[in-house]
GROMACS .gro file of C-alpha atoms in nm:
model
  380
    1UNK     CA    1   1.261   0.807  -1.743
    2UNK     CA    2   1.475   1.131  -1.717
    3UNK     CA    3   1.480   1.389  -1.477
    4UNK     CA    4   1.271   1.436  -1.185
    5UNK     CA    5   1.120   1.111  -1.322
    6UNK     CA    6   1.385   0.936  -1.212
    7UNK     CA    7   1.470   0.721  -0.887
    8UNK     CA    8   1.771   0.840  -0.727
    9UNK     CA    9   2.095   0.692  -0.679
   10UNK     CA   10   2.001   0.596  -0.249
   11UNK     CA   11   1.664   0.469  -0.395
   12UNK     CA   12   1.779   0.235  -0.659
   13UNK     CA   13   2.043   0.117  -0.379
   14UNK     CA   14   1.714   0.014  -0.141
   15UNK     CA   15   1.526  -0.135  -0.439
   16UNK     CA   16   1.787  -0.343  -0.541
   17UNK     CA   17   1.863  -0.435  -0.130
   18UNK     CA   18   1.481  -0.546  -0.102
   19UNK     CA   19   1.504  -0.737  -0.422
   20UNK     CA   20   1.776  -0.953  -0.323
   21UNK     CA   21   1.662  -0.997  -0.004
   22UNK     CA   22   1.298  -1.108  -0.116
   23UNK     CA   23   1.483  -1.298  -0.396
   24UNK     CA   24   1.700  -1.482  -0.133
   25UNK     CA   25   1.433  -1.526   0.179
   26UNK     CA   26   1.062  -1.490  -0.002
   27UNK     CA   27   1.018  -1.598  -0.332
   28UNK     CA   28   1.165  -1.928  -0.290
   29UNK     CA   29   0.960  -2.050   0.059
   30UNK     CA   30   0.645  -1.861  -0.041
   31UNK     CA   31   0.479  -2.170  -0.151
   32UNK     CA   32   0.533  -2.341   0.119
   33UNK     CA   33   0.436  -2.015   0.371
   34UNK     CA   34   0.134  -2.054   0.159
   35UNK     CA   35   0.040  -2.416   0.127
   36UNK     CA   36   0.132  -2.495   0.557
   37UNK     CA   37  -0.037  -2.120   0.689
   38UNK     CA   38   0.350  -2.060   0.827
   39UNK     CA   39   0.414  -1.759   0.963
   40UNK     CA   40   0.809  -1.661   0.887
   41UNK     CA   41   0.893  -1.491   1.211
   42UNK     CA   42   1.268  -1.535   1.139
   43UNK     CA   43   1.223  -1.360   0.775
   44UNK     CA   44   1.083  -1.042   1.005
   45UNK     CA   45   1.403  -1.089   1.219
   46UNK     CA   46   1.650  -1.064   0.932
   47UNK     CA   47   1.424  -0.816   0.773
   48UNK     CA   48   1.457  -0.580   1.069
   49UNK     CA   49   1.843  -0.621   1.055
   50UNK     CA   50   1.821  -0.425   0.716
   51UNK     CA   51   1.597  -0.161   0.893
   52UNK     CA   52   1.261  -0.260   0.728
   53UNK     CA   53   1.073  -0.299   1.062
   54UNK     CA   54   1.097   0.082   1.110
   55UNK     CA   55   1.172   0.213   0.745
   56UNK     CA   56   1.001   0.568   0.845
   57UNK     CA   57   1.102   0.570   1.221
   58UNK     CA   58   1.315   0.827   1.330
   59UNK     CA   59   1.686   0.791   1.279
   60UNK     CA   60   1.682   0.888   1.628
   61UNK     CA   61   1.451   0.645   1.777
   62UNK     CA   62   1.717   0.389   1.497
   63UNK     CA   63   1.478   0.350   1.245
   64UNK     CA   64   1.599   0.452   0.876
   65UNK     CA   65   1.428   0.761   0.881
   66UNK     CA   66   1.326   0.684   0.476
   67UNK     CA   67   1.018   0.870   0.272
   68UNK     CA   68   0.699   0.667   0.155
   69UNK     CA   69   0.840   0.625  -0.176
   70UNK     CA   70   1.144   0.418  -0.061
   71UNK     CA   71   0.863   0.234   0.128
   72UNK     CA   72   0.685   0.174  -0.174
   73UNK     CA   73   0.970   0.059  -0.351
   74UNK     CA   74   1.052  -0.200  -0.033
   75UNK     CA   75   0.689  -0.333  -0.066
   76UNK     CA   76   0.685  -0.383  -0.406
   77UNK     CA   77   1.014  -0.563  -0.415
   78UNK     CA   78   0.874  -0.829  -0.128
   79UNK     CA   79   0.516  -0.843  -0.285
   80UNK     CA   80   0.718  -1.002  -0.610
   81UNK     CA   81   0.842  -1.329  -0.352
   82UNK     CA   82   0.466  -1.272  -0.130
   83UNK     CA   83   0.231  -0.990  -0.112
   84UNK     CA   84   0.092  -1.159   0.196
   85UNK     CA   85   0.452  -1.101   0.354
   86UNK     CA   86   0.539  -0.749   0.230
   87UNK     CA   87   0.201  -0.597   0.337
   88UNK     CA   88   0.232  -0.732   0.654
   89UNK     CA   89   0.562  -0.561   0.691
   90UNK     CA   90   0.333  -0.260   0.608
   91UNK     CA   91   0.130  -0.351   0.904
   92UNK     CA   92   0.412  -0.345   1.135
   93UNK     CA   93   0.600  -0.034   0.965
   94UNK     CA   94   0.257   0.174   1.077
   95UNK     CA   95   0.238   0.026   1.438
   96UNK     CA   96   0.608   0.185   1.466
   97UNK     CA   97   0.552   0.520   1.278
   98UNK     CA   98   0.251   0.561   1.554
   99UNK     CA   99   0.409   0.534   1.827
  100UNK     CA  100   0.730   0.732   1.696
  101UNK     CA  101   0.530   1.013   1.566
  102UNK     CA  102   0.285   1.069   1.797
  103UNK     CA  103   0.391   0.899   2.118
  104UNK     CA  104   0.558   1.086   2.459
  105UNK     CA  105   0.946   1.037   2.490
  106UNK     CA  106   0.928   0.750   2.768
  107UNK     CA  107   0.647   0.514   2.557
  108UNK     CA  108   0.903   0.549   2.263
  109UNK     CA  109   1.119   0.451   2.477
  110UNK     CA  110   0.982   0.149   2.607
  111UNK     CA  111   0.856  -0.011   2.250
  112UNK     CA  112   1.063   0.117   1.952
  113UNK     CA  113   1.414  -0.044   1.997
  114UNK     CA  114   1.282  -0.388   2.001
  115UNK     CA  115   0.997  -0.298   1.730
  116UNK     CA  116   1.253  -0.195   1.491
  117UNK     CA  117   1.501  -0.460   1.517
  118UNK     CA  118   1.162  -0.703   1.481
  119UNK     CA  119   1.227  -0.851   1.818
  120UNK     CA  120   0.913  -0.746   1.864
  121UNK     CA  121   0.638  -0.777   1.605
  122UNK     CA  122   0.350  -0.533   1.630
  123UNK     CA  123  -0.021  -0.598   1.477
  124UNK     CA  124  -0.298  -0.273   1.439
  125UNK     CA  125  -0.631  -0.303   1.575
  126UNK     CA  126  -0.858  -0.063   1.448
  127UNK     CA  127  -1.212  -0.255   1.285
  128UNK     CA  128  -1.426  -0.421   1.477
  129UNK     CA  129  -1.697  -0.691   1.372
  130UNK     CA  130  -1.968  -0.389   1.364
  131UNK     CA  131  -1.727  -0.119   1.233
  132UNK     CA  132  -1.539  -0.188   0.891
  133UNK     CA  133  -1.578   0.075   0.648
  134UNK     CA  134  -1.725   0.300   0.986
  135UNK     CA  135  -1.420   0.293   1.160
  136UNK     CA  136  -1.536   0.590   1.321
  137UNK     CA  137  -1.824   0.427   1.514
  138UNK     CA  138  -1.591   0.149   1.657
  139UNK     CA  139  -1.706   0.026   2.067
  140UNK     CA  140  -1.443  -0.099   2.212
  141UNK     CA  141  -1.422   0.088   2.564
  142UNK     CA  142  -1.147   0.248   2.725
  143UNK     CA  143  -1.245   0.353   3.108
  144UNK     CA  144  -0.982   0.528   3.301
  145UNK     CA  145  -0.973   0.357   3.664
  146UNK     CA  146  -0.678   0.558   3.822
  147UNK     CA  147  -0.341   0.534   3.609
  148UNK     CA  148  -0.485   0.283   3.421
  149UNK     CA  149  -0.788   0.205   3.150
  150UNK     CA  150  -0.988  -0.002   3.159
  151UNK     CA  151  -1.058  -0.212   2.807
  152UNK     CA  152  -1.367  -0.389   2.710
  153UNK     CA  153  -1.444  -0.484   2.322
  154UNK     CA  154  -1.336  -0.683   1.995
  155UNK     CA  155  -1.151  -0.599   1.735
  156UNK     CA  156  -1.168  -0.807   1.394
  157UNK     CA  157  -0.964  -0.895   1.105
  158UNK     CA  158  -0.653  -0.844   1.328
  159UNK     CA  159  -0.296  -0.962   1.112
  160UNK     CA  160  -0.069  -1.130   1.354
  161UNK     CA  161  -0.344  -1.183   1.581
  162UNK     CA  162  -0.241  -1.440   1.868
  163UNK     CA  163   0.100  -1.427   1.759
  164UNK     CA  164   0.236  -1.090   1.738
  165UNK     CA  165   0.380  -0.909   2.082
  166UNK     CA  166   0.235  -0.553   2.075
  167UNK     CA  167  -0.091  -0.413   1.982
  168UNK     CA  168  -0.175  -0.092   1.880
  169UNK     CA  169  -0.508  -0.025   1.952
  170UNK     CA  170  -0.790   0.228   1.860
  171UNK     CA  171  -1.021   0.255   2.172
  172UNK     CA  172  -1.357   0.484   2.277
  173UNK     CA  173  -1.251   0.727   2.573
  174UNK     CA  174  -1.513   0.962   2.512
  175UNK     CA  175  -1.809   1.094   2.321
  176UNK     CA  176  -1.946   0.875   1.997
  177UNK     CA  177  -1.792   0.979   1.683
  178UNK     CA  178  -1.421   1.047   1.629
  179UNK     CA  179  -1.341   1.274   1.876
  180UNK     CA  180  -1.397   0.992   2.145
  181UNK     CA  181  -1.113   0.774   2.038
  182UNK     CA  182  -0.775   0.719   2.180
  183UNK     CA  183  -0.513   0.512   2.101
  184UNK     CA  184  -0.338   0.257   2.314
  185UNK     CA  185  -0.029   0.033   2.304
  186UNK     CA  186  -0.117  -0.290   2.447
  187UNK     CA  187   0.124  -0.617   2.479
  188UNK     CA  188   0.014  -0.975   2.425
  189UNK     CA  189   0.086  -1.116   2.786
  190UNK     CA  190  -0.166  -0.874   2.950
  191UNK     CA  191  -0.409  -1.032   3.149
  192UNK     CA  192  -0.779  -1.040   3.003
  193UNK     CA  193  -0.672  -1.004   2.639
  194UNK     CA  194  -0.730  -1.331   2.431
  195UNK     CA  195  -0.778  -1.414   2.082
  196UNK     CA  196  -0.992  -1.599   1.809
  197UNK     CA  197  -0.908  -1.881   1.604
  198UNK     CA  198  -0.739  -1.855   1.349
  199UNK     CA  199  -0.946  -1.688   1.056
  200UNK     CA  200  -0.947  -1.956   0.761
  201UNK     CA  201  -0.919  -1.686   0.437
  202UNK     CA  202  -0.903  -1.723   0.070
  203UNK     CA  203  -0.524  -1.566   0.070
  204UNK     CA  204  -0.270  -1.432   0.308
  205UNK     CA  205  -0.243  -1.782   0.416
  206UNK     CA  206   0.156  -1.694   0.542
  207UNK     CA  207   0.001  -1.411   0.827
  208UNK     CA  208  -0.236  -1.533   1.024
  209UNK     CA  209  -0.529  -1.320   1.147
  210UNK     CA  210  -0.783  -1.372   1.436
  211UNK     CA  211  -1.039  -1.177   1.661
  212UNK     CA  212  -0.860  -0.971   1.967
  213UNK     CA  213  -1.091  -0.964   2.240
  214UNK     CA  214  -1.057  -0.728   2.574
  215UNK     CA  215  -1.206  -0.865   2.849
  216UNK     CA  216  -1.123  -0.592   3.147
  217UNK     CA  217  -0.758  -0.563   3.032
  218UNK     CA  218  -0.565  -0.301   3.223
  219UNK     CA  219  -0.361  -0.081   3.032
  220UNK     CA  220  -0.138   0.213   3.177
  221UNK     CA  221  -0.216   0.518   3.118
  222UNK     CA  222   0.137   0.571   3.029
  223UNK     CA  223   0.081   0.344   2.720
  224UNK     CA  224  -0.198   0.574   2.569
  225UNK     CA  225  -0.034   0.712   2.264
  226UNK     CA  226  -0.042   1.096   2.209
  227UNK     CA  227  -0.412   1.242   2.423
  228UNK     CA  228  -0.693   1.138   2.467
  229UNK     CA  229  -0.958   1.165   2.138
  230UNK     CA  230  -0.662   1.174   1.936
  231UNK     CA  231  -0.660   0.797   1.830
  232UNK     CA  232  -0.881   0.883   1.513
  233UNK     CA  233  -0.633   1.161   1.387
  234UNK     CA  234  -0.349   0.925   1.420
  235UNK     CA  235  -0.594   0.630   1.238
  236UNK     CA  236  -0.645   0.869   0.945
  237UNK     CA  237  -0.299   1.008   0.904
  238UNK     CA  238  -0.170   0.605   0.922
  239UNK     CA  239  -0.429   0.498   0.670
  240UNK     CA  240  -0.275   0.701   0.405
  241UNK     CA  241   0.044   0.560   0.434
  242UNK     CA  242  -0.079   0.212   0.443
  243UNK     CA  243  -0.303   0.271   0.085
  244UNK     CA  244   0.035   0.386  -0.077
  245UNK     CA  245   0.170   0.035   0.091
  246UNK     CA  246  -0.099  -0.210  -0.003
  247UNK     CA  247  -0.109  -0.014  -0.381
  248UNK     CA  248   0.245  -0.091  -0.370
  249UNK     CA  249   0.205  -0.496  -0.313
  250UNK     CA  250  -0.032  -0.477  -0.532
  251UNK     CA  251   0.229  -0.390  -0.830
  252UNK     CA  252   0.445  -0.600  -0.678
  253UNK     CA  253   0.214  -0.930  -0.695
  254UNK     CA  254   0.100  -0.803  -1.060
  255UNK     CA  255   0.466  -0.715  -1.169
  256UNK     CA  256   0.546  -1.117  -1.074
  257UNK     CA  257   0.267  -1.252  -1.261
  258UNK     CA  258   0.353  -1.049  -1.611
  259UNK     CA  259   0.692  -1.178  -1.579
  260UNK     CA  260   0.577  -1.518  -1.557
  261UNK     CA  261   0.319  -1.495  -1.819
  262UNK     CA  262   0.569  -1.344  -2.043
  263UNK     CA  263   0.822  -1.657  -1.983
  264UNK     CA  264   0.529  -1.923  -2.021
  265UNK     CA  265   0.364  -1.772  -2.324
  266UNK     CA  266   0.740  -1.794  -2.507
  267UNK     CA  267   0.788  -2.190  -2.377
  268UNK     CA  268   0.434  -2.289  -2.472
  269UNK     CA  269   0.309  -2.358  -2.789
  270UNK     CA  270  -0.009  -2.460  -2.923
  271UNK     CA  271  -0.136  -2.516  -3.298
  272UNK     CA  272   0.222  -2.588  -3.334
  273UNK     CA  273   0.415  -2.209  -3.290
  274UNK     CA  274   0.429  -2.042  -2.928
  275UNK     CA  275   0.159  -1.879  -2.775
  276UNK     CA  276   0.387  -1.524  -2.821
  277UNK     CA  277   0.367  -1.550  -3.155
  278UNK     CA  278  -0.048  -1.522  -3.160
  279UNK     CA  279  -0.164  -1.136  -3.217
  280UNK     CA  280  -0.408  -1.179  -2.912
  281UNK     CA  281  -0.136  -1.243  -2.668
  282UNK     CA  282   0.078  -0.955  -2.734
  283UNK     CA  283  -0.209  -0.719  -2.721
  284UNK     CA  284  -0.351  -0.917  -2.344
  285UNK     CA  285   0.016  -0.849  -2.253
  286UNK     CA  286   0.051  -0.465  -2.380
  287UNK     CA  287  -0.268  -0.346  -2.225
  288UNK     CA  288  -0.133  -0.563  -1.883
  289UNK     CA  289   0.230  -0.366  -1.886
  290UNK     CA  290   0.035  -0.073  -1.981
  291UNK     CA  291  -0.193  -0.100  -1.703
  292UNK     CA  292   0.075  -0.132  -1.513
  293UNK     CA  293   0.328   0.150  -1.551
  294UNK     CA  294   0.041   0.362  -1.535
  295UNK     CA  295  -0.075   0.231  -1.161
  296UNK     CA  296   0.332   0.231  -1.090
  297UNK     CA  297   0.410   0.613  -1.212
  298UNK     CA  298   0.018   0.728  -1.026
  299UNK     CA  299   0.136   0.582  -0.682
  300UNK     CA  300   0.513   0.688  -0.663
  301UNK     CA  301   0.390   1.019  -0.729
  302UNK     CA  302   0.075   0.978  -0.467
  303UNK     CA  303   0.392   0.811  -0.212
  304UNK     CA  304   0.620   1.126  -0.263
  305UNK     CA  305   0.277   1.350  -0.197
  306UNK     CA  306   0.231   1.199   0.155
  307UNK     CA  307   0.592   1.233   0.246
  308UNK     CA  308   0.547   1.593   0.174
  309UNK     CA  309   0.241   1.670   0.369
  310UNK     CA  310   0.069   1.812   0.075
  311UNK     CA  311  -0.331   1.896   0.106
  312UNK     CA  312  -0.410   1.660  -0.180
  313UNK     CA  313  -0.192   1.358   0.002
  314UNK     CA  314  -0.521   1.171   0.101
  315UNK     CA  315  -0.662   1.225  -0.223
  316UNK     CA  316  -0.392   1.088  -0.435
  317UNK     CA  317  -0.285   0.763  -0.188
  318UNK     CA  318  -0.690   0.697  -0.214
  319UNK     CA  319  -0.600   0.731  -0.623
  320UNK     CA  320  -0.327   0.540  -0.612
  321UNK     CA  321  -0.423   0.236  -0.365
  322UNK     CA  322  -0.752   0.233  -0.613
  323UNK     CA  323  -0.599   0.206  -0.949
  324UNK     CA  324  -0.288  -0.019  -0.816
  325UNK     CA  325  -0.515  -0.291  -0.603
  326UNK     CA  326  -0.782  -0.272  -0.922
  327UNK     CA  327  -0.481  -0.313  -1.201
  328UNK     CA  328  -0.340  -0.522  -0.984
  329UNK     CA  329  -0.587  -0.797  -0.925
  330UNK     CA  330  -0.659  -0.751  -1.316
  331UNK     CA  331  -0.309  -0.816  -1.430
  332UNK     CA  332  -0.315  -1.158  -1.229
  333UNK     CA  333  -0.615  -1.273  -1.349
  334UNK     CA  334  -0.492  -1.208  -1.711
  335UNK     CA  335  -0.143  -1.395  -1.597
  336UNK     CA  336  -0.394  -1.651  -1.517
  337UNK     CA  337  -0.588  -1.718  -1.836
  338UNK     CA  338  -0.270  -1.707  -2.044
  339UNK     CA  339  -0.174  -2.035  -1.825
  340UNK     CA  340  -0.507  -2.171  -1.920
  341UNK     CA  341  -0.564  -2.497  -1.687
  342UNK     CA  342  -0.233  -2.479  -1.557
  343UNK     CA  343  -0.265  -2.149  -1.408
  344UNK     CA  344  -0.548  -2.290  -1.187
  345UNK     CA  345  -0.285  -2.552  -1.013
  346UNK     CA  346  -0.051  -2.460  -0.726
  347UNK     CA  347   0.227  -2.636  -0.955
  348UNK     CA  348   0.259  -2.253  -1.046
  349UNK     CA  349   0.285  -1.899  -0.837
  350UNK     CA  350  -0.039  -1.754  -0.995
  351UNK     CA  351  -0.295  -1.838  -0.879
  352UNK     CA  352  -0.172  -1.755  -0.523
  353UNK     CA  353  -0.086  -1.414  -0.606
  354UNK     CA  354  -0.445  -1.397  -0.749
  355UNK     CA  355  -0.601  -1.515  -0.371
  356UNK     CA  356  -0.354  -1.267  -0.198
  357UNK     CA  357  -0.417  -0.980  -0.419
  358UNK     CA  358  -0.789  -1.004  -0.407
  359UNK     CA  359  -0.779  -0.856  -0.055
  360UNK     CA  360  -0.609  -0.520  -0.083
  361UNK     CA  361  -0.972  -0.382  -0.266
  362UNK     CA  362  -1.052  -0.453   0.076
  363UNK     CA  363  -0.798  -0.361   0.282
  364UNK     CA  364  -0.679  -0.007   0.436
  365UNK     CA  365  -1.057   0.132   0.310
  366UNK     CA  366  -1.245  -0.083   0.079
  367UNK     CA  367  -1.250   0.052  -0.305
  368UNK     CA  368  -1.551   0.185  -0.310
  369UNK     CA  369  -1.494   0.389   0.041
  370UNK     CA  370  -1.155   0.504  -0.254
  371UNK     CA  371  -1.409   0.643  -0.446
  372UNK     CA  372  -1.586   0.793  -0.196
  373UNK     CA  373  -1.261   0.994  -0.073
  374UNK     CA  374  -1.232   1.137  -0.409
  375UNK     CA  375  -1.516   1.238  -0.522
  376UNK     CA  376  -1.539   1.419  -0.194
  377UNK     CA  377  -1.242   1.584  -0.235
  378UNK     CA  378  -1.278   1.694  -0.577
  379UNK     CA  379  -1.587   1.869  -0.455
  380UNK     CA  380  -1.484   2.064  -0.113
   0.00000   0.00000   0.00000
């Protein structure tokens, strides 16, 4: 690539920092994360010593102040070790960005210096067991009693729920619809907030993820984030960031599998020459890079679109997080067949990247609700 094409000299410096780090603290313990459902709260430690808990947090509030491409390129560089791992970074990474962006000076304050050192490890609660897709018609209650709310209501599908510290939560205040939400920080110790069991999940086995249930849980006032009924204007404006995120793992988790596929097909042989050498691998493999590059160059572009605040941002990250989680899952199960029987057994990394991948068509607005965006847009 030439040009404008072309990752600059501070961005190649972060992609190569998040490569070594995954290559020195993922990819070898992944497996294992995997195969025991470990959590690796010490990885997020020494991942927020390089600034990765708050990699778009205000230099001021000490976060690295970085774009949503140099986010990108963080995510993809983890999601090569773990995709579960680096998207839960993600997870955290919008928590922070929240509360930076649209939170008053003294809730910053409070939250941010231990959020972005990962002393404290923050988990999103937006969807609900009734609300998924409809994030919009969510129930959980918020009634203000005084100087504090009152909370009442479940939220579902919750990474890091149980274990995490701080919850940033998407609560009704007001009317039905979107303009009735508000958004509240709430931390784990609070009395009348518990949580499921554990949820027992195809992937993502290394971040765990339960039910968080309000059961008259007091929350200050002075933890609402931004006013109240904005909660669903700061869930929107997240989301897009997150897509370009999960997109991101995505190539990540694919990028991993070619490079295995590529290895094994050159060490296996069969009908007595390697498996290269047969016409029919080369093309599986050319239409996989292909695939690719193509998901790769669509969401870099989509990442440096949201960073700009440019009217088509939601448009492109819905693009992007599309093609990349599609490709992506695609790719895998490609890397998969080339392994034949042995891709199948956890001897080998693929066919965990194909569980963990599986979920980001699901993720941060299902793949269909992608389309949806789109076609909308294209028609306004």
């Amino acid at each position: 690539m030439t040009g404008q094409f072309d990752l600059n000299e501070d961005q190649l410096a972060i992609q190569d920092m998040a490569r070594k780090f995954t290559a020195d603290r993922i990819t070898p313990f992944a497996a294992k994360w995997d195969e025991e459902h470990h959590y690796p709260i010490d990885v997020w430690k020494a991942a927020g010593e390089l600034g990765f808990g708050a990699i778009y947090v205000s230099e001021e509030m000490g976060g690295i102040g970085l774009g949503r491409l140099e986010a990108a390129l963080i995510m993809e560089a983890m999601a090569y070790g773990c995709p579960a791992t680096s998207a839960y970074i993600s997870i955290h990474n919008m928590a922070a960005w929240m509360i930076d962006t649209f939170g008053g000076d003294e809730l910053k304050a409070r939250y941010l210096p231990e959020m972005v050192s990962m002393e404290k490890i923050a988990s999103y609660c937006l969807t609900e067991p009734g609300s998924g897709s409809d994030a919009a018609a969510l129930k959980t209650t918020a009634r203000l009693d005084g100087d504090h709310y009152i909370v009442n209501g479940t939220k579902q599908f919750i990474s890091g729920g149980g274990v995490n510290d701080v919850y940033v939560v998407m609560v009704r205040t007001g009317v039905d619809g979107p303009k009735g939400i508000s958004c509240l920080v709430v931390d784990k110790d609070t009395p009348g907030l518990s949580f499921g069991a554990p949820e027992k999940k195809l992937g993502w086995n290394a971040s765990p993820t339960a039910q968080v249930v309000f059961d008259n849980v007091k929350v200050p006032v002075a933890n609402r984030v931004g006013e109240e009924g904005d909660g669903f204007k700061f869930a929107m404006a997240g989301l897009d960031g997150g897509r370009i995120n999960i997109g991101a793992c995505s190539l990540g988790g694919a990028q991993r599998c070619l490079d295995e596929a590529v290895q094994y097909v050159k060490d296996r042989s069969q009908f007595g020459k390697a498996i290269a050498e047969f016409q029919n691998t080369q093309f599986t493999l050319a239409d996989m890079a292909t695939d690719l590059e193509a998901a790769r160059a669509l969401l870099y572009l989509a990442a440096t679109k949201v960073t700009a605040g440019s009217p088509d941002k939601s448009r492109f990250s819905a693009m992007a997080k599309k093609l990349a989680s599609d490709s992506g899952s695609e790719i895998v199960d490609k890397a998969l067949q080339m392994f034949g029987g042995y891709g199948y057994l956890r001897d080998y990394p693929i066919e965990r990247f194909w569980r963990d991948l599986r979920v980001h068509r699901i993720l941060e607005g299902t793949n269909e609700v992608m389309r949806m965006i789109i076609g909308r847009d294209l028609l306004k």
